Amino acid sequence: MVRTDQPAQKPIPFNTPIVGNPWHDRLIIWKDPTTWHEPISSWLMPMVAPRRKLRLKQRESLDLCWDDSEWMERLDGALTDPIEDVVEKLAEDLGSATLETYHGCRVHDAGVFHRDGLRINDPEKLEAEIRRMVRDEPALHRFSDTVESMIAEFDARDRDVGRIWLCADDRPQLDRIGHYALYGSEWILCVFDSSARPALREIGVPTILKIHIPFERMRTVFRKAFAEKLLQEWTRTTINPTGWTPKIDFSISLLENVPASMVVGHMHPAALKDPFSGYALRRSSREDCPHCSSDRITASSALGDDAAIVESPMPKSSEGGHGGILCV
């Protein structure tokens, strides 16, 4: 079980009055329950049977893992409508809200996303980028004679065509799936063999983009899945008030470009765990890019201190964590 300590969340009374649409123009941040716990309490109130409220009130905490399906069973037993209908209704009502999401990448200047937005997967452009990298990056010159055969033999060329993947929680990207920011495009990484990894780690700066995506732009399957996550976590923290929110590896696939107006910031992690090296900790030699302003905000990278350090040219932050730079 993975968790991050936060101030204890107090359950919201079910008699909380509903004023308008609780999701209208609301920004939902998964790791910050204050952005969604109270609205769910208000939204659920008409659907909870008065005589069944006790199922959501415990004198003692339940000994269940945070992702145990019994949390949803508990909620289902307190509702007047089937849980499937409630999940579907929440997914629909979230259409007027926005979700904070994240995208890991490695670029020379993150300003390109603030100017041009984030583009869908296009194999032709990715192939052109590989040729450019082999031509312009000295550490990759040795692939000059084989780059065309590498591209031709890549059997997953059309995977994720026309898609962009975003995450609802940045903590896994800073922890167990750090390869996106360590090595850049997974598509490009797969075209090269493993001997290219040290060179790819030196091109650009590890970057986590912060993107605010309206739920109305998401497909129904992702809205329903996230609605279920919210309801399950709401039930757990209502029955067992805690001071932490679980890390979730929840991905969202979009089928359109993300405009620059939705890219609201980016961070350069000081260190990331490398899944290709037993999750050893790799520290970055750079924590900024040309777009970064002089007014830098140290941001927590949510990394544990128990990882083996492979490279350590950069010191830890003064707070003892593995800081990064949050740029806006």
Tab-separated table of C-alpha atoms in Angstrom:
chain	number	residue	atom	x	y	z
A	1	MET	CA	0.000	0.000	0.000
A	2	VAL	CA	1.460	3.365	-1.075
A	3	ARG	CA	0.380	6.518	0.669
A	4	THR	CA	1.260	10.145	1.224
A	5	ASP	CA	0.608	11.864	4.568
A	6	GLN	CA	-1.837	14.762	4.519
A	7	PRO	CA	-3.945	16.580	7.139
A	8	ALA	CA	-6.706	14.293	8.421
A	9	GLN	CA	-9.913	14.561	6.377
A	10	LYS	CA	-13.083	14.990	8.434
A	11	PRO	CA	-16.276	13.405	7.050
A	12	ILE	CA	-18.770	15.912	5.659
A	13	PRO	CA	-22.267	15.615	7.234
A	14	PHE	CA	-24.926	14.244	4.929
A	15	ASN	CA	-27.215	17.141	5.768
A	16	THR	CA	-24.845	19.535	3.995
A	17	PRO	CA	-27.125	21.678	1.771
A	18	ILE	CA	-26.690	21.517	-1.972
A	19	VAL	CA	-26.215	24.920	-3.577
A	20	GLY	CA	-26.315	24.667	-7.369
A	21	ASN	CA	-24.142	22.196	-9.252
A	22	PRO	CA	-21.206	21.248	-6.971
A	23	TRP	CA	-19.086	20.376	-10.009
A	24	HIS	CA	-19.617	23.564	-12.005
A	25	ASP	CA	-16.232	25.110	-12.880
A	26	ARG	CA	-14.553	22.970	-10.198
A	27	LEU	CA	-10.913	21.933	-10.536
A	28	ILE	CA	-10.431	18.398	-9.219
A	29	ILE	CA	-6.983	17.385	-8.007
A	30	TRP	CA	-6.899	13.725	-7.007
A	31	LYS	CA	-4.126	14.049	-4.433
A	32	ASP	CA	-5.937	17.008	-2.799
A	33	PRO	CA	-9.231	15.651	-1.379
A	34	THR	CA	-10.342	19.144	-0.391
A	35	THR	CA	-11.104	19.687	-4.095
A	36	TRP	CA	-13.625	16.824	-4.344
A	37	HIS	CA	-14.588	15.279	-0.966
A	38	GLU	CA	-17.153	17.862	0.114
A	39	PRO	CA	-18.787	18.168	-3.343
A	40	ILE	CA	-19.292	14.382	-3.430
A	41	SER	CA	-20.898	14.541	0.038
A	42	SER	CA	-23.364	17.160	-1.212
A	43	TRP	CA	-23.920	15.406	-4.520
A	44	LEU	CA	-24.591	11.998	-2.899
A	45	MET	CA	-26.967	13.234	-0.192
A	46	PRO	CA	-30.221	12.786	-2.184
A	47	MET	CA	-29.181	9.239	-3.139
A	48	VAL	CA	-28.428	7.936	0.360
A	49	ALA	CA	-31.362	6.212	2.074
A	50	PRO	CA	-31.929	7.846	5.513
A	51	ARG	CA	-32.087	4.492	7.303
A	52	ARG	CA	-28.906	3.278	5.605
A	53	LYS	CA	-26.597	6.115	6.606
A	54	LEU	CA	-25.233	3.993	9.429
A	55	ARG	CA	-23.440	1.847	6.839
A	56	LEU	CA	-21.216	4.879	6.235
A	57	LYS	CA	-20.637	5.604	9.919
A	58	GLN	CA	-18.320	3.374	11.907
A	59	ARG	CA	-17.379	3.553	15.551
A	60	GLU	CA	-14.169	1.741	14.650
A	61	SER	CA	-12.134	1.897	11.453
A	62	LEU	CA	-12.552	-0.929	8.968
A	63	ASP	CA	-9.433	-3.014	8.397
A	64	LEU	CA	-9.503	-2.842	4.605
A	65	CYS	CA	-6.890	-1.897	2.014
A	66	TRP	CA	-7.582	1.419	0.285
A	67	ASP	CA	-8.433	-0.301	-3.024
A	68	ASP	CA	-10.564	-3.116	-1.563
A	69	SER	CA	-13.804	-3.576	-3.521
A	70	GLU	CA	-15.710	-3.772	-0.225
A	71	TRP	CA	-15.643	0.031	-0.016
A	72	MET	CA	-17.918	0.209	-3.048
A	73	GLU	CA	-20.086	-2.563	-1.609
A	74	ARG	CA	-20.476	-0.468	1.533
A	75	LEU	CA	-21.556	2.529	-0.517
A	76	ASP	CA	-23.883	0.426	-2.650
A	77	GLY	CA	-25.670	-0.791	0.463
A	78	ALA	CA	-26.398	2.784	1.548
A	79	LEU	CA	-27.793	4.036	-1.769
A	80	THR	CA	-31.343	4.123	-3.062
A	81	ASP	CA	-30.145	3.541	-6.638
A	82	PRO	CA	-27.853	0.795	-8.010
A	83	ILE	CA	-24.169	1.708	-7.683
A	84	GLU	CA	-23.698	1.323	-11.450
A	85	ASP	CA	-26.299	4.047	-12.058
A	86	VAL	CA	-24.688	6.352	-9.498
A	87	VAL	CA	-21.243	5.928	-11.116
A	88	GLU	CA	-22.734	6.704	-14.528
A	89	LYS	CA	-24.544	9.781	-13.216
A	90	LEU	CA	-21.406	11.112	-11.532
A	91	ALA	CA	-19.416	10.582	-14.735
A	92	GLU	CA	-22.043	12.616	-16.578
A	93	ASP	CA	-22.229	15.407	-13.996
A	94	LEU	CA	-18.438	15.777	-13.924
A	95	GLY	CA	-18.771	17.148	-17.431
A	96	SER	CA	-18.790	20.693	-16.042
A	97	ALA	CA	-15.576	20.153	-14.008
A	98	THR	CA	-11.877	20.065	-14.886
A	99	LEU	CA	-9.238	17.528	-13.860
A	100	GLU	CA	-5.617	18.315	-13.119
A	101	THR	CA	-3.488	15.851	-15.088
A	102	TYR	CA	0.210	15.299	-15.789
A	103	HIS	CA	2.424	14.227	-18.676
A	104	GLY	CA	6.041	13.113	-18.367
A	105	CYS	CA	8.507	13.963	-21.133
A	106	ARG	CA	12.084	15.079	-21.783
A	107	VAL	CA	12.695	18.226	-23.830
A	108	HIS	CA	15.266	20.995	-24.196
A	109	ASP	CA	12.688	23.729	-23.592
A	110	ALA	CA	9.287	23.083	-21.986
A	111	GLY	CA	8.183	26.437	-23.340
A	112	VAL	CA	7.223	24.674	-26.563
A	113	PHE	CA	4.196	23.196	-24.771
A	114	HIS	CA	3.167	26.577	-23.348
A	115	ARG	CA	3.331	27.992	-26.879
A	116	ASP	CA	2.048	25.125	-29.027
A	117	GLY	CA	0.299	22.727	-26.645
A	118	LEU	CA	0.689	18.945	-26.667
A	119	ARG	CA	0.276	17.043	-29.946
A	120	ILE	CA	-1.153	13.577	-30.576
A	121	ASN	CA	1.114	10.669	-31.528
A	122	ASP	CA	2.181	10.952	-35.177
A	123	PRO	CA	4.613	8.216	-36.353
A	124	GLU	CA	5.880	10.278	-39.296
A	125	LYS	CA	6.882	13.163	-37.026
A	126	LEU	CA	8.419	10.757	-34.516
A	127	GLU	CA	10.485	9.135	-37.267
A	128	ALA	CA	11.672	12.578	-38.371
A	129	GLU	CA	12.632	13.358	-34.780
A	130	ILE	CA	14.686	10.150	-34.513
A	131	ARG	CA	16.568	11.047	-37.709
A	132	ARG	CA	17.197	14.548	-36.348
A	133	MET	CA	18.467	13.171	-33.040
A	134	VAL	CA	20.875	10.780	-34.774
A	135	ARG	CA	22.116	13.623	-36.968
A	136	ASP	CA	22.409	16.345	-34.304
A	137	GLU	CA	23.205	14.543	-31.054
A	138	PRO	CA	26.880	13.445	-30.946
A	139	ALA	CA	26.174	10.544	-28.592
A	140	LEU	CA	23.774	9.069	-31.168
A	141	HIS	CA	25.935	9.523	-34.296
A	142	ARG	CA	26.883	5.833	-34.124
A	143	PHE	CA	23.338	4.939	-35.241
A	144	SER	CA	23.722	6.828	-38.529
A	145	ASP	CA	24.186	3.648	-40.581
A	146	THR	CA	21.360	1.735	-38.926
A	147	VAL	CA	18.696	4.348	-38.167
A	148	GLU	CA	16.617	3.593	-41.277
A	149	SER	CA	16.613	-0.162	-40.637
A	150	MET	CA	15.742	0.464	-36.976
A	151	ILE	CA	12.718	2.498	-38.013
A	152	ALA	CA	11.667	-0.007	-40.672
A	153	GLU	CA	11.893	-2.945	-38.265
A	154	PHE	CA	9.939	-1.286	-35.469
A	155	ASP	CA	6.855	-3.505	-35.256
A	156	ALA	CA	4.853	-1.215	-32.957
A	157	ARG	CA	4.984	1.829	-35.234
A	158	ASP	CA	1.230	2.401	-35.188
A	159	ARG	CA	0.622	1.918	-31.482
A	160	ASP	CA	-1.064	4.925	-29.879
A	161	VAL	CA	-1.451	6.707	-33.225
A	162	GLY	CA	-3.651	9.760	-32.743
A	163	ARG	CA	-3.544	9.561	-28.935
A	164	ILE	CA	-2.099	11.459	-25.990
A	165	TRP	CA	-1.751	9.825	-22.582
A	166	LEU	CA	-2.139	11.821	-19.376
A	167	CYS	CA	-2.050	10.759	-15.713
A	168	ALA	CA	-4.417	11.835	-12.941
A	169	ASP	CA	-1.646	11.659	-10.318
A	170	ASP	CA	1.928	12.867	-10.804
A	171	ARG	CA	3.378	10.860	-7.920
A	172	PRO	CA	3.694	7.565	-9.853
A	173	GLN	CA	5.542	9.447	-12.636
A	174	LEU	CA	7.966	10.671	-10.014
A	175	ASP	CA	8.289	7.190	-8.603
A	176	ARG	CA	7.532	3.904	-10.408
A	177	ILE	CA	7.062	5.153	-13.983
A	178	GLY	CA	9.835	7.711	-14.211
A	179	HIS	CA	11.093	6.511	-17.604
A	180	TYR	CA	8.954	9.046	-19.493
A	181	ALA	CA	10.867	11.956	-17.971
A	182	LEU	CA	14.198	10.097	-17.817
A	183	TYR	CA	14.286	8.921	-21.448
A	184	GLY	CA	11.618	10.921	-23.267
A	185	SER	CA	9.175	9.470	-25.782
A	186	GLU	CA	8.491	5.800	-25.133
A	187	TRP	CA	7.931	5.339	-28.872
A	188	ILE	CA	11.427	6.674	-29.631
A	189	LEU	CA	12.941	4.732	-26.746
A	190	CYS	CA	11.577	1.485	-28.203
A	191	VAL	CA	13.089	2.157	-31.630
A	192	PHE	CA	16.581	2.424	-30.132
A	193	ASP	CA	18.211	-0.518	-28.402
A	194	SER	CA	19.175	-0.439	-24.724
A	195	SER	CA	22.680	0.840	-25.527
A	196	ALA	CA	21.155	4.232	-26.412
A	197	ARG	CA	19.665	4.801	-22.959
A	198	PRO	CA	22.645	6.667	-21.427
A	199	ALA	CA	22.608	9.077	-24.376
A	200	LEU	CA	18.831	9.589	-24.186
A	201	ARG	CA	19.171	10.476	-20.506
A	202	GLU	CA	21.456	13.377	-21.430
A	203	ILE	CA	19.230	14.940	-24.103
A	204	GLY	CA	16.974	17.692	-22.796
A	205	VAL	CA	15.621	18.086	-19.261
A	206	PRO	CA	13.262	15.735	-17.384
A	207	THR	CA	9.883	17.445	-17.355
A	208	ILE	CA	6.437	16.843	-15.871
A	209	LEU	CA	3.719	18.951	-17.493
A	210	LYS	CA	0.682	20.039	-15.512
A	211	ILE	CA	-2.426	20.071	-17.710
A	212	HIS	CA	-5.985	21.055	-16.807
A	213	ILE	CA	-8.353	18.957	-18.924
A	214	PRO	CA	-12.130	19.516	-18.911
A	215	PHE	CA	-13.960	16.242	-18.255
A	216	GLU	CA	-16.131	16.949	-21.280
A	217	ARG	CA	-13.070	16.272	-23.459
A	218	MET	CA	-12.607	12.789	-22.015
A	219	ARG	CA	-14.243	9.693	-23.385
A	220	THR	CA	-17.021	8.111	-21.321
A	221	VAL	CA	-14.956	5.065	-20.373
A	222	PHE	CA	-12.368	7.228	-18.601
A	223	ARG	CA	-14.961	9.462	-16.942
A	224	LYS	CA	-16.780	6.452	-15.521
A	225	ALA	CA	-13.562	4.829	-14.319
A	226	PHE	CA	-12.464	8.034	-12.576
A	227	ALA	CA	-15.924	8.576	-11.091
A	228	GLU	CA	-15.665	5.112	-9.543
A	229	LYS	CA	-12.225	5.975	-8.118
A	230	LEU	CA	-13.646	9.124	-6.524
A	231	LEU	CA	-16.617	7.321	-5.002
A	232	GLN	CA	-14.478	4.511	-3.615
A	233	GLU	CA	-11.962	6.895	-2.025
A	234	TRP	CA	-14.769	9.097	-0.693
A	235	THR	CA	-16.342	6.057	0.987
A	236	ARG	CA	-13.030	4.948	2.482
A	237	THR	CA	-12.203	8.366	3.946
A	238	THR	CA	-15.785	8.877	5.165
A	239	ILE	CA	-15.733	5.607	7.093
A	240	ASN	CA	-12.011	5.723	7.958
A	241	PRO	CA	-10.942	9.396	8.155
A	242	THR	CA	-7.224	9.429	7.327
A	243	GLY	CA	-4.442	11.860	6.573
A	244	TRP	CA	-3.310	10.383	3.277
A	245	THR	CA	-4.453	9.852	-0.299
A	246	PRO	CA	-3.255	6.802	-2.269
A	247	LYS	CA	-1.087	7.116	-5.340
A	248	ILE	CA	-2.995	5.937	-8.406
A	249	ASP	CA	-1.573	5.017	-11.789
A	250	PHE	CA	-4.687	6.240	-13.625
A	251	SER	CA	-4.119	7.061	-17.297
A	252	ILE	CA	-6.404	8.985	-19.643
A	253	SER	CA	-6.162	8.722	-23.415
A	254	LEU	CA	-7.210	11.765	-25.444
A	255	LEU	CA	-7.842	11.667	-29.196
A	256	GLU	CA	-7.115	15.333	-29.880
A	257	ASN	CA	-4.347	17.862	-29.390
A	258	VAL	CA	-4.133	19.647	-26.047
A	259	PRO	CA	-4.161	23.429	-26.610
A	260	ALA	CA	-1.490	25.568	-24.972
A	261	SER	CA	-4.118	27.239	-22.785
A	262	MET	CA	-4.569	23.961	-20.887
A	263	VAL	CA	-0.849	23.555	-20.148
A	264	VAL	CA	-0.777	25.491	-16.881
A	265	GLY	CA	2.731	24.665	-15.640
A	266	HIS	CA	5.620	22.237	-15.614
A	267	MET	CA	8.158	20.827	-13.188
A	268	HIS	CA	11.716	19.568	-13.586
A	269	PRO	CA	12.259	16.759	-11.057
A	270	ALA	CA	15.631	16.730	-9.331
A	271	ALA	CA	15.670	12.921	-9.273
A	272	LEU	CA	13.675	10.006	-10.671
A	273	LYS	CA	13.578	6.261	-10.131
A	274	ASP	CA	14.736	4.315	-13.193
A	275	PRO	CA	12.599	1.214	-13.923
A	276	PHE	CA	15.361	-0.100	-16.216
A	277	SER	CA	17.869	-0.112	-13.334
A	278	GLY	CA	15.903	-1.695	-10.523
A	279	TYR	CA	14.283	1.650	-9.639
A	280	ALA	CA	17.614	3.114	-8.616
A	281	LEU	CA	17.527	6.862	-8.099
A	282	ARG	CA	18.999	8.990	-10.889
A	283	ARG	CA	19.610	12.642	-10.155
A	284	SER	CA	19.290	15.236	-12.873
A	285	SER	CA	22.164	17.523	-13.793
A	286	ARG	CA	19.641	20.262	-14.670
A	287	GLU	CA	16.487	21.503	-12.989
A	288	ASP	CA	15.498	24.285	-15.344
A	289	CYS	CA	14.911	25.099	-18.994
A	290	PRO	CA	14.897	28.302	-21.059
A	291	HIS	CA	11.207	28.852	-20.310
A	292	CYS	CA	11.624	28.743	-16.550
A	293	SER	CA	11.250	32.114	-14.864
A	294	SER	CA	13.718	33.413	-12.299
A	295	ASP	CA	11.046	33.127	-9.644
A	296	ARG	CA	11.331	29.384	-9.006
A	297	ILE	CA	9.224	27.424	-6.597
A	298	THR	CA	10.702	24.323	-5.005
A	299	ALA	CA	8.283	21.440	-5.463
A	300	SER	CA	8.241	18.078	-3.739
A	301	SER	CA	8.948	15.100	-5.995
A	302	ALA	CA	7.284	12.554	-3.699
A	303	LEU	CA	10.273	10.211	-3.896
A	304	GLY	CA	11.254	7.940	-1.051
A	305	ASP	CA	14.697	8.031	0.516
A	306	ASP	CA	15.206	4.281	0.380
A	307	ALA	CA	16.255	4.084	-3.284
A	308	ALA	CA	19.827	3.406	-4.342
A	309	ILE	CA	21.492	6.480	-5.850
A	310	VAL	CA	23.105	5.856	-9.245
A	311	GLU	CA	24.184	9.402	-10.036
A	312	SER	CA	24.286	12.269	-7.561
A	313	PRO	CA	25.732	15.465	-9.033
A	314	MET	CA	22.867	17.484	-7.511
A	315	PRO	CA	22.392	17.856	-3.742
A	316	LYS	CA	19.105	17.201	-1.999
A	317	SER	CA	16.846	20.120	-1.243
A	318	SER	CA	17.181	21.821	2.120
A	319	GLU	CA	13.981	20.113	3.255
A	320	GLY	CA	15.594	16.716	2.799
A	321	GLY	CA	13.430	15.634	-0.134
A	322	HIS	CA	14.204	15.345	-3.835
A	323	GLY	CA	13.068	18.786	-4.931
A	324	GLY	CA	12.198	20.049	-8.367
A	325	ILE	CA	11.396	23.360	-10.011
A	326	LEU	CA	7.767	24.248	-10.692
A	327	CYS	CA	7.504	26.652	-13.613
A	328	VAL	CA	4.408	28.483	-14.788
